[in-house]
Amino acid sequence: MKFLADEHIELSIVTGLKLLGIDAISVNEAGLRQSDDEGILGFANKRDRVIITRDSDFVKLHRKGAEHAGIVFMPKFMPIGKIIGEIEKISMLFGSLENSVVFIPLK
């Protein structure tokens, strides 16, 4: 599973995921800085990347029927190590998140 971290996701999360061998990039690395949510969603979908975000606009796009490779939505306040661990679990537990939203922490 490949991930794309939205602009408000700390780079330390992307770095932590990479250290675990998880394919993760930031929107800056993808050349998407200042892109709108639809552009980011389209880029991620074409490249089969799950978006990691805190932006509820992605959930709204999902509810409107936008196609995507998956969305991982996290709360504003959660320790970075816990976020990385939750995303690692998602990458191991799910084969695909196509057109699904997963909220962390997992229950």
CSV table of N, CA, C and O in Angstrom, one decimal:
chain,number,residue,atom,x,y,z
A,1,MET,N,0.8,-1.2,0.0
A,1,MET,CA,0.0,0.0,0.0
A,1,MET,C,0.9,1.2,0.0
A,1,MET,O,1.9,1.3,0.7
A,2,LYS,N,0.5,2.2,-0.8
A,2,LYS,CA,1.3,3.4,-1.0
A,2,LYS,C,0.5,4.6,-0.4
A,2,LYS,O,-0.7,4.6,-0.5
A,3,PHE,N,1.2,5.6,0.2
A,3,PHE,CA,0.5,6.7,0.8
A,3,PHE,C,1.0,8.0,0.3
A,3,PHE,O,2.1,8.2,-0.1
A,4,LEU,N,0.1,9.0,0.4
A,4,LEU,CA,0.4,10.4,0.1
A,4,LEU,C,-0.1,11.2,1.3
A,4,LEU,O,-1.3,11.2,1.6
A,5,ALA,N,0.8,11.9,1.9
A,5,ALA,CA,0.5,12.7,3.1
A,5,ALA,C,0.1,14.1,2.6
A,5,ALA,O,0.8,14.8,1.9
A,6,ASP,N,-1.1,14.5,3.1
A,6,ASP,CA,-1.6,15.9,2.8
A,6,ASP,C,-0.7,16.9,3.4
A,6,ASP,O,0.1,16.6,4.3
A,7,GLU,N,-0.8,18.2,3.0
A,7,GLU,CA,0.1,19.2,3.4
A,7,GLU,C,0.2,19.5,4.9
A,7,GLU,O,1.1,20.0,5.4
A,8,HIS,N,-0.9,19.2,5.6
A,8,HIS,CA,-0.9,19.4,7.0
A,8,HIS,C,-0.4,18.3,7.9
A,8,HIS,O,-0.5,18.3,9.1
A,9,ILE,N,0.1,17.3,7.2
A,9,ILE,CA,0.7,16.1,8.0
A,9,ILE,C,2.2,16.3,8.2
A,9,ILE,O,2.9,16.6,7.2
A,10,GLU,N,2.6,16.1,9.4
A,10,GLU,CA,4.0,16.4,9.7
A,10,GLU,C,4.9,15.5,8.9
A,10,GLU,O,4.7,14.3,8.7
A,11,LEU,N,6.0,16.1,8.4
A,11,LEU,CA,7.0,15.3,7.7
A,11,LEU,C,7.6,14.2,8.5
A,11,LEU,O,8.1,13.2,7.9
A,12,SER,N,7.6,14.3,9.8
A,12,SER,CA,8.2,13.2,10.6
A,12,SER,C,7.3,12.0,10.5
A,12,SER,O,7.8,10.9,10.7
A,13,ILE,N,6.1,12.1,10.2
A,13,ILE,CA,5.2,10.9,10.0
A,13,ILE,C,5.6,10.3,8.7
A,13,ILE,O,5.8,9.0,8.7
A,14,VAL,N,5.8,11.0,7.6
A,14,VAL,CA,6.2,10.5,6.4
A,14,VAL,C,7.6,9.8,6.5
A,14,VAL,O,7.8,8.6,6.1
A,15,THR,N,8.5,10.4,7.2
A,15,THR,CA,9.8,9.9,7.5
A,15,THR,C,9.7,8.6,8.3
A,15,THR,O,10.4,7.6,7.9
A,16,GLY,N,8.9,8.6,9.3
A,16,GLY,CA,8.7,7.4,10.1
A,16,GLY,C,8.2,6.2,9.3
A,16,GLY,O,8.6,5.1,9.5
A,17,LEU,N,7.2,6.5,8.5
A,17,LEU,CA,6.7,5.4,7.6
A,17,LEU,C,7.8,4.9,6.7
A,17,LEU,O,7.9,3.7,6.5
A,18,LYS,N,8.6,5.8,6.1
A,18,LYS,CA,9.6,5.3,5.2
A,18,LYS,C,10.6,4.5,5.9
A,18,LYS,O,11.1,3.5,5.4
A,19,LEU,N,10.9,4.8,7.2
A,19,LEU,CA,11.9,4.0,8.0
A,19,LEU,C,11.4,2.6,8.2
A,19,LEU,O,12.1,1.7,8.4
A,20,LEU,N,10.0,2.4,8.2
A,20,LEU,CA,9.4,1.1,8.3
A,20,LEU,C,9.3,0.4,7.0
A,20,LEU,O,8.8,-0.7,7.0
A,21,GLY,N,9.8,1.0,5.9
A,21,GLY,CA,9.7,0.4,4.6
A,21,GLY,C,8.4,0.6,3.9
A,21,GLY,O,8.1,-0.1,2.9
A,22,ILE,N,7.6,1.6,4.4
A,22,ILE,CA,6.3,1.9,3.8
A,22,ILE,C,6.5,3.0,2.8
A,22,ILE,O,7.2,4.0,3.0
A,23,ASP,N,5.9,2.8,1.6
A,23,ASP,CA,6.0,3.8,0.5
A,23,ASP,C,5.1,4.9,0.8
A,23,ASP,O,3.9,4.9,0.7
A,24,ALA,N,5.7,6.0,1.3
A,24,ALA,CA,5.0,7.2,1.7
A,24,ALA,C,5.7,8.5,1.1
A,24,ALA,O,6.9,8.5,1.2
A,25,ILE,N,4.9,9.4,0.6
A,25,ILE,CA,5.5,10.7,0.1
A,25,ILE,C,4.6,11.8,0.6
A,25,ILE,O,3.4,11.6,0.9
A,26,SER,N,5.1,13.0,0.7
A,26,SER,CA,4.3,14.2,1.0
A,26,SER,C,3.8,14.8,-0.2
A,26,SER,O,4.4,14.6,-1.3
A,27,VAL,N,2.9,15.7,-0.1
A,27,VAL,CA,2.4,16.5,-1.3
A,27,VAL,C,3.5,17.3,-1.8
A,27,VAL,O,3.6,17.5,-3.1
A,28,ASN,N,4.4,17.8,-1.0
A,28,ASN,CA,5.5,18.6,-1.5
A,28,ASN,C,6.5,17.7,-2.3
A,28,ASN,O,6.9,18.2,-3.4
A,29,GLU,N,6.8,16.5,-1.9
A,29,GLU,CA,7.6,15.6,-2.7
A,29,GLU,C,6.9,15.3,-4.0
A,29,GLU,O,7.6,15.0,-5.0
A,30,ALA,N,5.6,15.2,-4.0
A,30,ALA,CA,4.9,14.9,-5.3
A,30,ALA,C,4.7,16.1,-6.2
A,30,ALA,O,4.1,16.0,-7.3
A,31,GLY,N,5.2,17.3,-5.7
A,31,GLY,CA,5.0,18.5,-6.5
A,31,GLY,C,3.6,19.1,-6.5
A,31,GLY,O,3.2,19.7,-7.5
A,32,LEU,N,2.9,18.8,-5.4
A,32,LEU,CA,1.5,19.2,-5.4
A,32,LEU,C,1.3,20.4,-4.4
A,32,LEU,O,0.1,20.6,-4.0
A,33,ARG,N,2.3,21.0,-4.0
A,33,ARG,CA,2.2,22.1,-3.0
A,33,ARG,C,1.2,23.2,-3.6
A,33,ARG,O,1.3,23.5,-4.8
A,34,GLN,N,0.3,23.6,-2.8
A,34,GLN,CA,-0.7,24.6,-3.2
A,34,GLN,C,-1.8,24.0,-4.1
A,34,GLN,O,-2.6,24.8,-4.7
A,35,SER,N,-1.8,22.7,-4.3
A,35,SER,CA,-2.9,22.1,-5.2
A,35,SER,C,-4.2,22.0,-4.4
A,35,SER,O,-4.1,21.9,-3.1
A,36,ASP,N,-5.3,22.1,-5.0
A,36,ASP,CA,-6.6,22.0,-4.3
A,36,ASP,C,-6.8,20.5,-4.0
A,36,ASP,O,-6.1,19.6,-4.5
A,37,ASP,N,-7.8,20.3,-3.2
A,37,ASP,CA,-8.1,18.9,-2.7
A,37,ASP,C,-8.5,18.0,-3.9
A,37,ASP,O,-8.0,16.8,-3.9
A,38,GLU,N,-9.2,18.4,-4.8
A,38,GLU,CA,-9.6,17.6,-6.0
A,38,GLU,C,-8.3,17.2,-6.8
A,38,GLU,O,-8.2,16.1,-7.2
A,39,GLY,N,-7.4,18.1,-6.9
A,39,GLY,CA,-6.2,17.8,-7.6
A,39,GLY,C,-5.3,16.8,-6.9
A,39,GLY,O,-4.8,15.8,-7.5
A,40,ILE,N,-5.3,16.9,-5.6
A,40,ILE,CA,-4.5,15.9,-4.8
A,40,ILE,C,-5.2,14.6,-4.8
A,40,ILE,O,-4.5,13.5,-5.0
A,41,LEU,N,-6.5,14.6,-4.7
A,41,LEU,CA,-7.3,13.3,-4.8
A,41,LEU,C,-7.1,12.6,-6.1
A,41,LEU,O,-6.8,11.4,-6.2
A,42,GLY,N,-7.1,13.4,-7.2
A,42,GLY,CA,-6.9,12.8,-8.6
A,42,GLY,C,-5.5,12.3,-8.7
A,42,GLY,O,-5.3,11.2,-9.3
A,43,PHE,N,-4.5,13.0,-8.3
A,43,PHE,CA,-3.1,12.5,-8.4
A,43,PHE,C,-3.0,11.2,-7.6
A,43,PHE,O,-2.4,10.3,-8.1
A,44,ALA,N,-3.5,11.2,-6.4
A,44,ALA,CA,-3.3,10.0,-5.6
A,44,ALA,C,-4.1,8.8,-6.2
A,44,ALA,O,-3.6,7.7,-6.2
A,45,ASN,N,-5.2,9.0,-6.7
A,45,ASN,CA,-6.0,8.0,-7.3
A,45,ASN,C,-5.3,7.4,-8.5
A,45,ASN,O,-5.2,6.2,-8.7
A,46,LYS,N,-4.8,8.2,-9.4
A,46,LYS,CA,-4.1,7.7,-10.6
A,46,LYS,C,-2.8,6.9,-10.2
A,46,LYS,O,-2.4,6.1,-11.0
A,47,ARG,N,-2.2,7.2,-9.1
A,47,ARG,CA,-1.0,6.5,-8.7
A,47,ARG,C,-1.3,5.5,-7.6
A,47,ARG,O,-0.3,5.0,-7.0
A,48,ASP,N,-2.5,5.2,-7.3
A,48,ASP,CA,-2.9,4.2,-6.3
A,48,ASP,C,-2.3,4.5,-4.9
A,48,ASP,O,-1.8,3.6,-4.3
A,49,ARG,N,-2.4,5.8,-4.5
A,49,ARG,CA,-1.9,6.2,-3.2
A,49,ARG,C,-3.0,6.6,-2.3
A,49,ARG,O,-3.9,7.3,-2.7
A,50,VAL,N,-3.0,6.1,-1.1
A,50,VAL,CA,-4.0,6.4,-0.1
A,50,VAL,C,-3.6,7.7,0.5
A,50,VAL,O,-2.4,7.9,0.9
A,51,ILE,N,-4.5,8.6,0.7
A,51,ILE,CA,-4.3,9.9,1.2
A,51,ILE,C,-4.3,9.9,2.8
A,51,ILE,O,-5.3,9.3,3.3
A,52,ILE,N,-3.3,10.4,3.4
A,52,ILE,CA,-3.3,10.6,4.9
A,52,ILE,C,-3.6,12.1,5.1
A,52,ILE,O,-3.0,12.9,4.6
A,53,THR,N,-4.7,12.3,5.9
A,53,THR,CA,-5.1,13.7,6.1
A,53,THR,C,-5.8,14.0,7.4
A,53,THR,O,-6.3,13.0,8.1
A,54,ARG,N,-5.9,15.2,7.7
A,54,ARG,CA,-6.7,15.7,8.8
A,54,ARG,C,-7.8,16.6,8.3
A,54,ARG,O,-8.6,17.2,9.0
A,55,ASP,N,-7.8,16.8,7.0
A,55,ASP,CA,-8.7,17.7,6.3
A,55,ASP,C,-10.1,17.0,6.0
A,55,ASP,O,-10.1,16.1,5.1
A,56,SER,N,-11.1,17.5,6.6
A,56,SER,CA,-12.4,16.8,6.4
A,56,SER,C,-13.0,17.0,5.0
A,56,SER,O,-13.9,16.4,4.6
A,57,ASP,N,-12.4,17.9,4.3
A,57,ASP,CA,-12.9,18.1,2.9
A,57,ASP,C,-12.7,16.9,2.1
A,57,ASP,O,-13.5,16.6,1.1
A,58,PHE,N,-11.7,16.1,2.4
A,58,PHE,CA,-11.5,14.8,1.6
A,58,PHE,C,-12.6,13.8,2.0
A,58,PHE,O,-13.1,13.1,1.1
A,59,VAL,N,-13.1,13.8,3.2
A,59,VAL,CA,-14.2,13.0,3.6
A,59,VAL,C,-15.5,13.4,2.8
A,59,VAL,O,-16.3,12.6,2.4
A,60,LYS,N,-15.6,14.8,2.7
A,60,LYS,CA,-16.8,15.3,2.0
A,60,LYS,C,-16.7,14.9,0.5
A,60,LYS,O,-17.8,14.5,-0.1
A,61,LEU,N,-15.5,14.9,-0.1
A,61,LEU,CA,-15.4,14.5,-1.5
A,61,LEU,C,-15.8,13.0,-1.6
A,61,LEU,O,-16.4,12.6,-2.6
A,62,HIS,N,-15.3,12.2,-0.7
A,62,HIS,CA,-15.7,10.8,-0.6
A,62,HIS,C,-17.2,10.6,-0.6
A,62,HIS,O,-17.8,9.8,-1.4
A,63,ARG,N,-17.9,11.4,0.3
A,63,ARG,CA,-19.3,11.2,0.4
A,63,ARG,C,-20.1,11.7,-0.8
A,63,ARG,O,-21.2,11.3,-1.1
A,64,LYS,N,-19.4,12.6,-1.6
A,64,LYS,CA,-20.0,13.0,-2.9
A,64,LYS,C,-19.8,12.0,-4.0
A,64,LYS,O,-20.2,12.3,-5.1
A,65,GLY,N,-19.1,11.0,-3.7
A,65,GLY,CA,-18.8,9.9,-4.7
A,65,GLY,C,-17.5,10.0,-5.5
A,65,GLY,O,-17.4,9.3,-6.5
A,66,ALA,N,-16.6,10.8,-5.1
A,66,ALA,CA,-15.3,10.9,-5.7
A,66,ALA,C,-14.6,9.6,-5.7
A,66,ALA,O,-14.6,8.9,-4.6
A,67,GLU,N,-14.0,9.2,-6.8
A,67,GLU,CA,-13.2,8.0,-6.8
A,67,GLU,C,-11.8,8.2,-6.2
A,67,GLU,O,-11.2,9.3,-6.4
A,68,HIS,N,-11.3,7.3,-5.4
A,68,HIS,CA,-10.0,7.5,-4.8
A,68,HIS,C,-9.5,6.1,-4.3
A,68,HIS,O,-10.2,5.1,-4.2
A,69,ALA,N,-8.2,6.1,-4.1
A,69,ALA,CA,-7.5,4.9,-3.7
A,69,ALA,C,-7.6,4.6,-2.2
A,69,ALA,O,-7.2,3.5,-1.7
A,70,GLY,N,-8.2,5.5,-1.5
A,70,GLY,CA,-8.4,5.4,0.0
A,70,GLY,C,-8.1,6.7,0.7
A,70,GLY,O,-7.3,7.5,0.2
A,71,ILE,N,-8.7,6.9,1.9
A,71,ILE,CA,-8.4,8.0,2.7
A,71,ILE,C,-8.2,7.5,4.1
A,71,ILE,O,-9.0,6.8,4.6
A,72,VAL,N,-7.1,7.9,4.8
A,72,VAL,CA,-6.9,7.7,6.2
A,72,VAL,C,-7.1,9.0,6.9
A,72,VAL,O,-6.3,10.0,6.6
A,73,PHE,N,-8.1,9.1,7.7
A,73,PHE,CA,-8.4,10.4,8.4
A,73,PHE,C,-8.0,10.3,9.8
A,73,PHE,O,-8.3,9.3,10.5
A,74,MET,N,-7.3,11.3,10.3
A,74,MET,CA,-6.8,11.2,11.7
A,74,MET,C,-7.2,12.5,12.5
A,74,MET,O,-7.5,13.5,11.9
A,75,PRO,N,-7.3,12.3,13.8
A,75,PRO,CA,-7.7,13.5,14.6
A,75,PRO,C,-6.5,14.5,14.6
A,75,PRO,O,-5.4,14.2,14.3
A,76,LYS,N,-6.8,15.7,15.1
A,76,LYS,CA,-5.8,16.7,15.1
A,76,LYS,C,-4.7,16.5,16.2
A,76,LYS,O,-3.6,16.8,15.9
A,77,PHE,N,-5.1,15.9,17.3
A,77,PHE,CA,-4.1,15.6,18.3
A,77,PHE,C,-4.0,14.2,18.6
A,77,PHE,O,-4.9,13.5,19.1
A,78,MET,N,-2.8,13.7,18.2
A,78,MET,CA,-2.5,12.3,18.4
A,78,MET,C,-0.9,12.2,18.3
A,78,MET,O,-0.3,12.8,17.5
A,79,PRO,N,-0.3,11.5,19.2
A,79,PRO,CA,1.2,11.4,19.2
A,79,PRO,C,1.6,10.8,17.8
A,79,PRO,O,1.0,9.9,17.3
A,80,ILE,N,2.7,11.4,17.4
A,80,ILE,CA,3.2,11.0,16.0
A,80,ILE,C,3.6,9.5,16.0
A,80,ILE,O,3.2,8.8,15.0
A,81,GLY,N,4.2,9.0,17.1
A,81,GLY,CA,4.5,7.5,17.1
A,81,GLY,C,3.2,6.7,17.0
A,81,GLY,O,3.2,5.6,16.3
A,82,LYS,N,2.1,7.1,17.6
A,82,LYS,CA,0.9,6.4,17.5
A,82,LYS,C,0.3,6.4,16.1
A,82,LYS,O,-0.2,5.4,15.6
A,83,ILE,N,0.4,7.6,15.4
A,83,ILE,CA,-0.1,7.7,14.1
A,83,ILE,C,0.7,6.8,13.2
A,83,ILE,O,0.1,6.1,12.4
A,84,ILE,N,2.0,6.8,13.3
A,84,ILE,CA,2.8,5.9,12.4
A,84,ILE,C,2.4,4.4,12.7
A,84,ILE,O,2.3,3.7,11.7
A,85,GLY,N,2.2,4.1,13.9
A,85,GLY,CA,1.8,2.7,14.3
A,85,GLY,C,0.5,2.3,13.7
A,85,GLY,O,0.3,1.2,13.2
A,86,GLU,N,-0.5,3.3,13.7
A,86,GLU,CA,-1.8,3.0,13.2
A,86,GLU,C,-1.7,2.9,11.6
A,86,GLU,O,-2.4,2.0,11.1
A,87,ILE,N,-1.0,3.7,11.0
A,87,ILE,CA,-0.8,3.6,9.5
A,87,ILE,C,-0.1,2.3,9.1
A,87,ILE,O,-0.5,1.6,8.2
A,88,GLU,N,0.9,1.9,9.9
A,88,GLU,CA,1.6,0.6,9.7
A,88,GLU,C,0.5,-0.5,9.8
A,88,GLU,O,0.5,-1.4,9.0
A,89,LYS,N,-0.3,-0.5,10.8
A,89,LYS,CA,-1.4,-1.5,11.0
A,89,LYS,C,-2.3,-1.6,9.7
A,89,LYS,O,-2.6,-2.6,9.2
A,90,ILE,N,-2.7,-0.4,9.3
A,90,ILE,CA,-3.6,-0.3,8.1
A,90,ILE,C,-2.9,-1.0,6.9
A,90,ILE,O,-3.5,-1.7,6.2
A,91,SER,N,-1.6,-0.7,6.7
A,91,SER,CA,-0.9,-1.2,5.6
A,91,SER,C,-0.7,-2.7,5.6
A,91,SER,O,-0.7,-3.4,4.6
A,92,MET,N,-0.8,-3.3,6.9
A,92,MET,CA,-0.7,-4.7,7.0
A,92,MET,C,-2.0,-5.4,7.0
A,92,MET,O,-2.2,-6.6,6.5
A,93,LEU,N,-3.1,-4.7,7.5
A,93,LEU,CA,-4.4,-5.4,7.6
A,93,LEU,C,-5.3,-5.3,6.4
A,93,LEU,O,-6.1,-6.2,6.2
A,94,PHE,N,-5.1,-4.3,5.6
A,94,PHE,CA,-6.0,-4.1,4.4
A,94,PHE,C,-5.2,-4.3,3.1
A,94,PHE,O,-4.1,-3.8,3.0
A,95,GLY,N,-5.8,-5.0,2.2
A,95,GLY,CA,-5.2,-5.2,0.9
A,95,GLY,C,-5.5,-4.0,0.0
A,95,GLY,O,-4.6,-3.6,-0.7
A,96,SER,N,-6.6,-3.4,0.2
A,96,SER,CA,-7.0,-2.2,-0.5
A,96,SER,C,-7.9,-1.3,0.3
A,96,SER,O,-8.7,-1.8,1.1
A,97,LEU,N,-7.9,0.0,0.1
A,97,LEU,CA,-8.8,0.9,0.7
A,97,LEU,C,-9.6,1.7,-0.4
A,97,LEU,O,-10.2,2.7,-0.1
A,98,GLU,N,-9.6,1.1,-1.6
A,98,GLU,CA,-10.3,1.8,-2.7
A,98,GLU,C,-11.7,2.3,-2.3
A,98,GLU,O,-12.5,1.5,-1.8
A,99,ASN,N,-11.9,3.6,-2.5
A,99,ASN,CA,-13.1,4.3,-2.2
A,99,ASN,C,-13.6,4.1,-0.8
A,99,ASN,O,-14.8,4.1,-0.5
A,100,SER,N,-12.7,3.9,0.1
A,100,SER,CA,-13.0,3.8,1.6
A,100,SER,C,-12.3,4.8,2.4
A,100,SER,O,-11.3,5.3,2.0
A,101,VAL,N,-12.9,5.2,3.5
A,101,VAL,CA,-12.3,6.0,4.5
A,101,VAL,C,-12.1,5.2,5.8
A,101,VAL,O,-13.0,4.6,6.3
A,102,VAL,N,-10.8,5.3,6.3
A,102,VAL,CA,-10.5,4.7,7.6
A,102,VAL,C,-10.1,5.8,8.5
A,102,VAL,O,-9.3,6.7,8.2
A,103,PHE,N,-10.8,5.7,9.7
A,103,PHE,CA,-10.5,6.7,10.7
A,103,PHE,C,-9.6,6.1,11.8
A,103,PHE,O,-9.8,5.0,12.2
A,104,ILE,N,-8.5,6.9,12.1
A,104,ILE,CA,-7.6,6.4,13.2
A,104,ILE,C,-7.8,7.3,14.4
A,104,ILE,O,-8.1,8.4,14.3
A,105,PRO,N,-7.6,6.7,15.6
A,105,PRO,CA,-7.2,5.3,15.8
A,105,PRO,C,-8.2,4.3,15.4
A,105,PRO,O,-9.4,4.5,15.5
A,106,LEU,N,-7.7,3.1,15.0
A,106,LEU,CA,-8.5,2.0,14.6
A,106,LEU,C,-9.2,1.5,15.9
A,106,LEU,O,-8.6,1.5,17.0
A,107,LYS,N,-10.4,1.1,15.7
A,107,LYS,CA,-11.2,0.6,16.9
A,107,LYS,C,-11.4,-0.9,16.7
A,107,LYS,O,-11.5,-1.5,15.7
